[in-house]
Amino acid sequence: MLRFETAGESHGECLIATLTGLPAGVPVTAAAIDRELRRRQQGYGRGGRMKIETDRAEIVAGVRHSRTIGSPIALVIRNRDWANWTETLPVEDFEGSEEKKKPVLRPRPGHADLAGVLKYGFPDARYILERASARETTARVAAGAVAKAFLEQFGVRVLSHAVAIGAARLERRASWEEVAALNEREEILLGCVDSATERKMKDEVDEAYRTGDTLGGVFEVMAHNVPPGLGSHIAWDQRLDGRLAQAVVSIQAVKGIEIGDAIEAAASFGSRVQDTIHYDAEPRRFRRGSNHAGGIEGGMSNGEDIVLRGLLKPISTLRRPLESVDLATREPALAAYERSDVCVVRAAGVIGEAMAALVLAQAFLEKFGGDSLGETRRNFDGFIEQVRSF
Ligand SMILES: Cc1cc2nc3c(=O)[nH]c(=O)nc-3n(C[C@H](O)[C@H](O)[C@H](O)COP(=O)(O)O)c2cc1C
């Protein structure tokens, strides 16, 4: 069973990810993880922090001579900003620490601040936002990069692009080839495959900058070359769609998920949105007339590309703050402002890729097992042959 965990606070020493259950022999390098971390930092609309931090992963366990050895993998990403926070968030208390604290007393509507202080009983929201912050997703992306390295051994690739930012929207489907070409680029503006739409997206973000506001949007994650049979119809918690939904909606500020063309399908006749089934005798292969289902039927991958969309609410820290209440005085006050992103659709897409890759790698290992990559490959090849000769 593949499982992963993260630890770390936004302004603490570092972020940590552990990943347990990957077979031995998977090629993994820090450079490949760093590339994903760099992708997470991309996108017009990010706050000042992305300029301070160039994230780098250190692999401290589970990988030797550039390959996994079957033991838990541990990854560390240092927070460069920690140097400025050593006295604000010390591990051990010291005399005079009270004056060094940076309390957050005016909870931001939409953030974890108020619910968090009520739940944990802290006098201010500092400790809550330190962990609620999407800085945590740095560790998810690092773990996801390792999951991607595993999936790539079987030809499976997971990428994303921006579908909508504010009111600017790509009004057509993007092909896998377009999404793959977009993600080859070193420089990314907002991550849309269509440059005219991307310009409109940038106008939306500029408007938010001008007015001290923020924006959400929609990103799409595609998984290409996924074999049929991952996940299962037999139990609610084995269904691949449900598992992907939890993984993607767990990303900070993601409030919804669409699998395939779910929204359009809900307003359509069945005859228009079910994917017709065909058979090509020569490659002896089933083929679908379309992929409205987004590659999943009955909670199982069906061999088509898996396509899902994450719906991101606007960032809740506004330069033009909303009404709130001071936690100390209970008087009306404007919400706190700390350096913040304005729009993170591109980054959320990259995080969505990581979460999808982790779920797919988990389902893949449930189906094919293996303590070594060779063993997994044997099981995988055997199943692919079984499907071919069905
Ligand atoms: C990549 C990324 C970056 C984010 N950056 C910020 C930010 O700078 N400021 C902020 O208030 N929220 C930011 N968020 C959103 C908050 O983390 C999120 O709204 C908060 O934790 C509350 O969780 P919820 O929105 O899921 O309910 C970011 C989210 C993502 C995915």
Short mmCIF file of C-alpha atoms and ligand atoms in Angstrom, two decimals:
data_model
loop_
_atom_site.label_atom_id
_atom_site.label_comp_id
_atom_site.label_asym_id
_atom_site.label_seq_id
_atom_site.Cartn_x
_atom_site.Cartn_y
_atom_site.Cartn_z
CA MET A 1 0.00 0.00 0.00
CA LEU A 2 1.51 3.32 -1.08
CA ARG A 3 1.01 6.09 1.45
CA PHE A 4 2.42 9.53 1.99
CA GLU A 5 2.45 12.21 4.65
CA THR A 6 3.70 15.75 4.91
CA ALA A 7 4.92 17.84 7.84
CA GLY A 8 6.07 21.42 8.17
CA GLU A 9 4.84 24.97 8.64
CA SER A 10 4.84 27.83 6.20
CA HIS A 11 7.58 29.78 8.03
CA GLY A 12 9.15 26.85 9.88
CA GLU A 13 12.51 25.23 9.19
CA CYS A 14 11.39 23.03 6.31
CA LEU A 15 8.71 20.94 4.67
CA ILE A 16 8.99 17.17 4.84
CA ALA A 17 7.33 14.44 2.78
CA THR A 18 7.53 10.71 3.39
CA LEU A 19 6.41 8.15 0.85
CA THR A 20 6.17 4.50 1.84
CA GLY A 21 5.41 1.47 -0.31
CA LEU A 22 7.15 2.17 -3.61
CA PRO A 23 9.01 -0.85 -5.00
CA ALA A 24 12.81 -0.95 -5.15
CA GLY A 25 14.56 0.06 -8.36
CA VAL A 26 12.59 3.17 -9.42
CA PRO A 27 14.98 5.84 -10.79
CA VAL A 28 14.63 9.04 -8.71
CA THR A 29 16.78 12.18 -8.77
CA ALA A 30 16.62 15.43 -6.85
CA ALA A 31 16.80 17.25 -10.21
CA ALA A 32 13.53 15.64 -11.35
CA ILE A 33 11.84 16.62 -8.07
CA ASP A 34 13.24 20.16 -8.30
CA ARG A 35 11.79 20.53 -11.78
CA GLU A 36 8.32 19.83 -10.39
CA LEU A 37 8.94 22.23 -7.49
CA ARG A 38 9.90 24.92 -9.99
CA ARG A 39 6.71 24.27 -11.95
CA ARG A 40 4.69 24.77 -8.74
CA GLN A 41 6.22 28.21 -8.35
CA GLN A 42 5.20 29.35 -11.83
CA GLY A 43 2.34 31.53 -12.94
CA TYR A 44 1.54 35.21 -13.18
CA GLY A 45 -0.27 36.33 -10.03
CA ARG A 46 1.98 34.86 -7.37
CA GLY A 47 3.01 36.89 -4.31
CA GLY A 48 6.47 38.05 -3.27
CA ARG A 49 7.29 34.79 -1.54
CA MET A 50 7.86 32.94 -4.79
CA LYS A 51 10.74 35.32 -5.40
CA ILE A 52 12.36 34.54 -2.04
CA GLU A 53 12.05 30.79 -2.34
CA THR A 54 13.61 28.68 -5.05
CA ASP A 55 12.64 25.32 -3.73
CA ARG A 56 15.11 22.47 -3.71
CA ALA A 57 14.48 18.95 -2.44
CA GLU A 58 16.97 16.92 -0.47
CA ILE A 59 16.39 13.19 -0.58
CA VAL A 60 17.44 11.94 2.84
CA ALA A 61 16.11 8.37 2.89
CA GLY A 62 14.89 5.57 0.65
CA VAL A 63 16.99 6.34 -2.43
CA ARG A 64 20.56 5.10 -2.95
CA HIS A 65 22.62 5.34 -6.15
CA SER A 66 19.67 7.19 -7.78
CA ARG A 67 17.15 4.37 -7.28
CA THR A 68 14.57 3.59 -4.62
CA ILE A 69 15.54 0.73 -2.29
CA GLY A 70 12.04 -0.15 -1.05
CA SER A 71 12.33 1.63 2.30
CA PRO A 72 10.35 4.79 3.12
CA ILE A 73 11.46 7.76 1.05
CA ALA A 74 11.97 11.01 2.97
CA LEU A 75 12.26 14.41 1.28
CA VAL A 76 13.19 17.73 2.87
CA ILE A 77 12.59 21.17 1.36
CA ARG A 78 14.12 23.99 3.41
CA ASN A 79 12.24 27.26 3.89
CA ARG A 80 14.68 30.00 2.96
CA ASP A 81 12.49 32.48 4.85
CA TRP A 82 13.07 30.57 8.12
CA ALA A 83 16.07 32.78 8.90
CA ASN A 84 13.59 35.67 9.43
CA TRP A 85 11.28 33.60 11.66
CA THR A 86 13.58 31.83 14.12
CA GLU A 87 12.47 33.99 17.04
CA THR A 88 8.83 34.21 15.92
CA LEU A 89 8.27 30.48 15.67
CA PRO A 90 10.94 28.89 17.89
CA VAL A 91 10.68 25.19 18.69
CA GLU A 92 11.64 25.88 22.30
CA ASP A 93 10.20 28.82 24.16
CA PHE A 94 12.57 31.48 25.51
CA GLU A 95 12.31 34.48 27.77
CA GLY A 96 10.93 37.48 25.93
CA SER A 97 9.43 35.33 23.15
CA GLU A 98 6.05 37.04 23.64
CA GLU A 99 7.36 40.27 22.06
CA LYS A 100 8.71 38.41 19.03
CA LYS A 101 5.40 36.77 18.11
CA LYS A 102 3.47 37.91 15.06
CA PRO A 103 -0.10 37.27 16.17
CA VAL A 104 -2.86 37.18 13.54
CA LEU A 105 -5.82 38.63 15.40
CA ARG A 106 -8.11 39.59 12.53
CA PRO A 107 -9.24 36.31 10.88
CA ARG A 108 -9.55 36.38 7.10
CA PRO A 109 -12.94 35.35 5.68
CA GLY A 110 -12.34 32.23 3.58
CA HIS A 111 -9.14 31.19 5.33
CA ALA A 112 -8.69 28.60 8.09
CA ASP A 113 -8.09 31.33 10.72
CA LEU A 114 -11.41 31.51 12.61
CA ALA A 115 -12.44 27.84 12.38
CA GLY A 116 -8.90 26.93 13.44
CA VAL A 117 -8.72 29.10 16.57
CA LEU A 118 -12.17 27.94 17.66
CA LYS A 119 -11.13 24.31 17.20
CA TYR A 120 -7.64 24.47 18.77
CA GLY A 121 -8.27 27.22 21.32
CA PHE A 122 -5.31 29.42 20.31
CA PRO A 123 -5.63 33.15 21.15
CA ASP A 124 -4.66 34.09 17.60
CA ALA A 125 -4.49 32.39 14.21
CA ARG A 126 -0.70 32.31 13.66
CA TYR A 127 -0.24 28.57 14.27
CA ILE A 128 -3.36 27.80 12.22
CA LEU A 129 -2.31 29.63 9.09
CA GLU A 130 1.23 28.29 9.39
CA ARG A 131 -0.08 24.81 8.64
CA ALA A 132 -3.21 25.66 6.61
CA SER A 133 -1.04 27.58 4.14
CA ALA A 134 -0.56 26.02 0.72
CA ARG A 135 3.18 26.14 1.34
CA GLU A 136 2.46 22.58 2.51
CA THR A 137 1.80 21.61 -1.09
CA THR A 138 5.54 21.93 -1.78
CA ALA A 139 5.88 18.62 0.06
CA ARG A 140 2.95 17.12 -1.86
CA VAL A 141 4.54 18.11 -5.16
CA ALA A 142 7.87 16.58 -4.09
CA ALA A 143 6.15 13.29 -3.18
CA GLY A 144 4.11 13.50 -6.38
CA ALA A 145 7.32 13.86 -8.42
CA VAL A 146 8.44 10.49 -7.06
CA ALA A 147 5.03 8.97 -7.90
CA LYS A 148 5.39 10.41 -11.41
CA ALA A 149 8.85 8.86 -11.76
CA PHE A 150 7.29 5.50 -10.90
CA LEU A 151 4.35 5.90 -13.31
CA GLU A 152 6.65 7.02 -16.12
CA GLN A 153 8.32 3.60 -15.97
CA PHE A 154 5.03 2.32 -17.39
CA GLY A 155 4.52 5.14 -19.89
CA VAL A 156 1.93 6.96 -17.73
CA ARG A 157 2.27 10.76 -17.69
CA VAL A 158 0.29 13.33 -15.70
CA LEU A 159 0.14 17.02 -16.70
CA SER A 160 -2.17 20.03 -16.36
CA HIS A 161 -3.25 23.31 -17.91
CA ALA A 162 -5.38 26.30 -16.99
CA VAL A 163 -8.97 26.23 -18.27
CA ALA A 164 -10.36 29.38 -16.65
CA ILE A 165 -9.24 32.35 -14.61
CA GLY A 166 -12.01 34.59 -13.38
CA ALA A 167 -14.31 35.12 -16.35
CA ALA A 168 -11.68 34.25 -19.01
CA ARG A 169 -12.19 30.68 -20.17
CA LEU A 170 -10.87 28.26 -22.78
CA GLU A 171 -14.04 27.38 -24.68
CA ARG A 172 -12.79 24.16 -26.23
CA ARG A 173 -11.17 20.91 -25.15
CA ALA A 174 -7.37 20.82 -25.14
CA SER A 175 -5.67 17.75 -26.61
CA TRP A 176 -3.04 15.75 -24.73
CA GLU A 177 -0.45 16.83 -27.32
CA GLU A 178 -1.19 20.51 -26.67
CA VAL A 179 -0.96 20.06 -22.93
CA ALA A 180 2.30 18.11 -23.28
CA ALA A 181 3.80 20.82 -25.53
CA LEU A 182 2.75 23.57 -23.09
CA ASN A 183 4.49 21.80 -20.25
CA GLU A 184 7.74 21.49 -22.21
CA ARG A 185 8.13 25.27 -22.01
CA GLU A 186 10.51 26.67 -19.41
CA GLU A 187 8.57 29.93 -19.05
CA ILE A 188 4.87 29.75 -18.27
CA LEU A 189 2.60 32.78 -18.05
CA LEU A 190 -0.66 31.26 -16.80
CA GLY A 191 -0.52 27.79 -18.28
CA CYS A 192 -3.25 28.03 -20.91
CA VAL A 193 -2.76 26.16 -24.21
CA ASP A 194 -4.36 29.00 -26.20
CA SER A 195 -2.38 32.26 -26.25
CA ALA A 196 -5.38 34.54 -27.00
CA THR A 197 -7.29 33.10 -24.02
CA GLU A 198 -4.16 33.34 -21.88
CA ARG A 199 -3.95 37.07 -22.65
CA LYS A 200 -7.56 37.47 -21.47
CA MET A 201 -6.66 35.54 -18.33
CA LYS A 202 -3.76 37.93 -17.71
CA ASP A 203 -6.14 40.90 -18.09
CA GLU A 204 -8.30 39.37 -15.36
CA VAL A 205 -5.31 38.99 -13.03
CA ASP A 206 -4.18 42.56 -13.79
CA GLU A 207 -7.64 43.79 -12.86
CA ALA A 208 -7.36 41.93 -9.53
CA TYR A 209 -3.92 43.49 -8.91
CA ARG A 210 -5.31 46.95 -9.71
CA THR A 211 -8.23 46.63 -7.34
CA GLY A 212 -6.53 44.82 -4.45
CA ASP A 213 -8.65 41.75 -5.15
CA THR A 214 -8.00 38.05 -5.89
CA LEU A 215 -9.16 35.43 -8.39
CA GLY A 216 -9.86 31.72 -8.62
CA GLY A 217 -10.37 29.56 -11.66
CA VAL A 218 -10.32 26.07 -13.09
CA PHE A 219 -7.38 23.80 -13.89
CA GLU A 220 -7.48 20.53 -15.76
CA VAL A 221 -5.30 17.51 -14.99
CA MET A 222 -4.79 14.84 -17.64
CA ALA A 223 -3.28 11.40 -17.10
CA HIS A 224 -2.15 9.85 -20.36
CA ASN A 225 -1.59 6.18 -21.19
CA VAL A 226 -3.29 4.87 -18.03
CA PRO A 227 -4.00 1.13 -18.29
CA PRO A 228 -7.60 -0.04 -17.80
CA GLY A 229 -8.53 -1.56 -14.46
CA LEU A 230 -7.15 0.85 -11.84
CA GLY A 231 -9.61 1.29 -8.96
CA SER A 232 -12.71 -0.85 -8.62
CA HIS A 233 -16.50 -0.81 -8.69
CA ILE A 234 -16.72 -3.27 -5.79
CA ALA A 235 -16.60 -0.83 -2.86
CA TRP A 236 -17.14 2.89 -2.37
CA ASP A 237 -13.65 3.55 -1.13
CA GLN A 238 -11.98 1.74 -4.00
CA ARG A 239 -13.62 3.77 -6.74
CA LEU A 240 -10.95 5.71 -8.60
CA ASP A 241 -13.18 8.73 -9.25
CA GLY A 242 -13.96 9.08 -5.54
CA ARG A 243 -10.31 8.71 -4.59
CA LEU A 244 -9.18 11.30 -7.10
CA ALA A 245 -11.94 13.63 -5.91
CA GLN A 246 -10.72 13.46 -2.32
CA ALA A 247 -7.13 13.98 -3.35
CA VAL A 248 -7.86 17.00 -5.53
CA VAL A 249 -10.43 18.67 -3.27
CA SER A 250 -7.95 18.33 -0.37
CA ILE A 251 -5.79 20.95 -2.11
CA GLN A 252 -6.10 24.31 -0.34
CA ALA A 253 -8.78 26.50 -1.98
CA VAL A 254 -10.04 23.75 -4.32
CA LYS A 255 -13.78 23.57 -3.72
CA GLY A 256 -14.96 21.27 -6.46
CA ILE A 257 -13.93 18.69 -9.00
CA GLU A 258 -15.36 17.77 -12.36
CA ILE A 259 -14.51 14.38 -13.83
CA GLY A 260 -14.70 14.34 -17.62
CA ASP A 261 -17.58 16.49 -18.85
CA ALA A 262 -19.65 16.05 -15.68
CA ILE A 263 -21.18 19.55 -15.64
CA GLU A 264 -22.27 19.47 -19.27
CA ALA A 265 -23.39 15.84 -18.95
CA ALA A 266 -25.69 16.71 -16.06
CA ALA A 267 -27.62 18.98 -18.44
CA SER A 268 -27.56 16.67 -21.49
CA PHE A 269 -29.37 13.63 -22.85
CA GLY A 270 -27.57 10.32 -22.31
CA SER A 271 -27.32 9.71 -26.04
CA ARG A 272 -25.03 12.73 -26.33
CA VAL A 273 -22.65 12.11 -23.46
CA GLN A 274 -22.02 8.35 -23.16
CA ASP A 275 -18.85 7.28 -24.96
CA THR A 276 -19.77 4.77 -27.69
CA ILE A 277 -17.78 1.51 -27.81
CA HIS A 278 -16.02 0.23 -30.95
CA TYR A 279 -13.61 -2.58 -31.73
CA ASP A 280 -10.64 -2.46 -34.10
CA ALA A 281 -9.92 -6.00 -35.22
CA GLU A 282 -6.36 -5.31 -36.38
CA PRO A 283 -4.72 -3.98 -33.22
CA ARG A 284 -7.37 -6.09 -31.38
CA ARG A 285 -8.37 -3.16 -29.30
CA PHE A 286 -11.53 -1.56 -27.94
CA ARG A 287 -11.85 2.09 -28.84
CA ARG A 288 -14.25 4.82 -27.65
CA GLY A 289 -16.06 7.33 -29.83
CA SER A 290 -15.38 10.11 -27.31
CA ASN A 291 -14.11 10.60 -23.77
CA HIS A 292 -16.86 12.49 -21.95
CA ALA A 293 -16.41 10.12 -19.00
CA GLY A 294 -12.86 11.37 -18.46
CA GLY A 295 -11.37 7.89 -18.59
CA ILE A 296 -13.25 6.41 -15.62
CA GLU A 297 -16.34 4.19 -15.67
CA GLY A 298 -17.65 2.22 -12.69
CA GLY A 299 -14.86 3.61 -10.54
CA MET A 300 -12.24 2.01 -12.82
CA SER A 301 -9.88 3.47 -15.38
CA ASN A 302 -11.13 2.41 -18.82
CA GLY A 303 -7.92 2.98 -20.79
CA GLU A 304 -8.78 6.46 -22.09
CA ASP A 305 -6.99 9.57 -20.79
CA ILE A 306 -8.12 10.46 -17.29
CA VAL A 307 -9.38 14.06 -17.35
CA LEU A 308 -10.41 16.00 -14.28
CA ARG A 309 -10.89 19.63 -13.42
CA GLY A 310 -10.28 21.36 -10.10
CA LEU A 311 -12.43 24.38 -9.23
CA LEU A 312 -10.43 26.89 -7.26
CA LYS A 313 -12.03 29.63 -5.18
CA PRO A 314 -10.35 33.06 -5.12
CA ILE A 315 -7.49 33.53 -2.63
CA SER A 316 -8.87 34.74 0.70
CA THR A 317 -6.13 37.21 1.72
CA LEU A 318 -7.09 40.48 0.05
CA ARG A 319 -4.97 43.61 -0.17
CA ARG A 320 -8.32 45.41 0.18
CA PRO A 321 -9.40 43.42 3.25
CA LEU A 322 -12.93 42.29 4.06
CA GLU A 323 -14.85 42.86 7.28
CA SER A 324 -13.82 40.77 10.24
CA VAL A 325 -13.61 40.96 14.03
CA ASP A 326 -10.57 41.54 16.23
CA LEU A 327 -10.15 38.37 18.30
CA ALA A 328 -8.80 40.31 21.31
CA THR A 329 -11.31 43.17 21.48
CA ARG A 330 -14.27 41.59 19.57
CA GLU A 331 -14.59 44.94 17.81
CA PRO A 332 -15.21 45.10 14.05
CA ALA A 333 -11.89 45.22 12.16
CA LEU A 334 -10.57 44.69 8.68
CA ALA A 335 -9.08 41.24 8.05
CA ALA A 336 -5.34 40.73 8.36
CA TYR A 337 -3.11 41.10 5.30
CA GLU A 338 0.20 39.29 4.91
CA ARG A 339 2.10 39.10 1.61
CA SER A 340 -0.10 36.95 -0.54
CA ASP A 341 -0.83 35.46 -3.94
CA VAL A 342 -3.48 36.98 -6.19
CA CYS A 343 -4.13 34.02 -8.49
CA VAL A 344 -2.70 30.47 -8.25
CA VAL A 345 -4.49 28.47 -10.94
CA ARG A 346 -1.25 27.35 -12.61
CA ALA A 347 0.32 26.25 -9.31
CA ALA A 348 -2.88 24.48 -8.27
CA GLY A 349 -2.78 22.55 -11.56
CA VAL A 350 0.74 21.34 -10.80
CA ILE A 351 -0.36 20.35 -7.28
CA GLY A 352 -3.38 18.60 -8.85
CA GLU A 353 -0.99 16.61 -11.04
CA ALA A 354 0.96 15.54 -7.95
CA MET A 355 -2.17 14.44 -6.08
CA ALA A 356 -3.51 12.58 -9.12
CA ALA A 357 -0.12 10.89 -9.66
CA LEU A 358 -0.05 9.76 -6.02
CA VAL A 359 -3.56 8.27 -6.25
CA LEU A 360 -2.81 6.61 -9.59
CA ALA A 361 0.48 5.17 -8.31
CA GLN A 362 -1.38 3.82 -5.28
CA ALA A 363 -4.10 2.20 -7.42
CA PHE A 364 -1.43 0.93 -9.81
CA LEU A 365 0.44 -0.81 -7.00
CA GLU A 366 -2.77 -2.28 -5.61
CA LYS A 367 -3.41 -3.84 -9.00
CA PHE A 368 0.12 -4.91 -9.95
CA GLY A 369 1.98 -5.11 -6.61
CA GLY A 370 5.68 -5.91 -6.54
CA ASP A 371 8.57 -5.30 -4.15
CA SER A 372 10.91 -4.54 -7.03
CA LEU A 373 10.29 -2.61 -10.23
CA GLY A 374 11.01 -5.79 -12.21
CA GLU A 375 8.30 -7.68 -10.35
CA THR A 376 5.78 -4.86 -10.89
CA ARG A 377 6.71 -4.78 -14.56
CA ARG A 378 6.20 -8.52 -14.97
CA ASN A 379 2.74 -8.28 -13.44
CA PHE A 380 1.91 -5.20 -15.52
CA ASP A 381 3.11 -6.78 -18.79
CA GLY A 382 1.13 -9.94 -18.02
CA PHE A 383 -2.06 -7.94 -17.49
CA ILE A 384 -1.56 -5.87 -20.65
CA GLU A 385 -1.15 -9.13 -22.60
CA GLN A 386 -4.31 -10.48 -20.95
CA VAL A 387 -6.24 -7.39 -22.06
CA ARG A 388 -4.85 -7.68 -25.61
CA SER A 389 -5.88 -11.30 -25.90
CA PHE A 390 -9.29 -10.76 -24.26
C1 LIG B 1 -0.79 27.21 -4.67
C2 LIG B 1 -1.67 27.90 -3.67
C3 LIG B 1 -1.24 29.09 -3.12
C4 LIG B 1 -2.04 29.76 -2.20
N1 LIG B 1 -1.61 30.97 -1.73
C5 LIG B 1 -2.40 31.66 -0.87
C6 LIG B 1 -2.01 32.95 -0.41
O1 LIG B 1 -0.94 33.49 -0.77
N2 LIG B 1 -2.84 33.59 0.46
C7 LIG B 1 -4.03 33.03 0.86
O2 LIG B 1 -4.75 33.64 1.63
N3 LIG B 1 -4.43 31.82 0.44
C8 LIG B 1 -3.64 31.11 -0.41
N4 LIG B 1 -4.06 29.88 -0.86
C9 LIG B 1 -5.33 29.33 -0.38
C10 LIG B 1 -5.35 28.99 1.09
O3 LIG B 1 -4.27 28.14 1.44
C11 LIG B 1 -6.68 28.34 1.47
O4 LIG B 1 -7.74 29.12 1.00
C12 LIG B 1 -6.79 28.20 2.98
O5 LIG B 1 -5.84 27.26 3.44
C13 LIG B 1 -8.19 27.75 3.45
O6 LIG B 1 -8.53 26.49 2.92
P1 LIG B 1 -9.77 26.30 1.94
O7 LIG B 1 -9.76 27.44 0.97
O8 LIG B 1 -9.50 24.99 1.24
O9 LIG B 1 -11.00 26.26 2.76
C14 LIG B 1 -3.27 29.19 -1.79
C15 LIG B 1 -3.70 27.97 -2.34
C16 LIG B 1 -2.91 27.33 -3.28
C17 LIG B 1 -3.39 26.04 -3.88
#
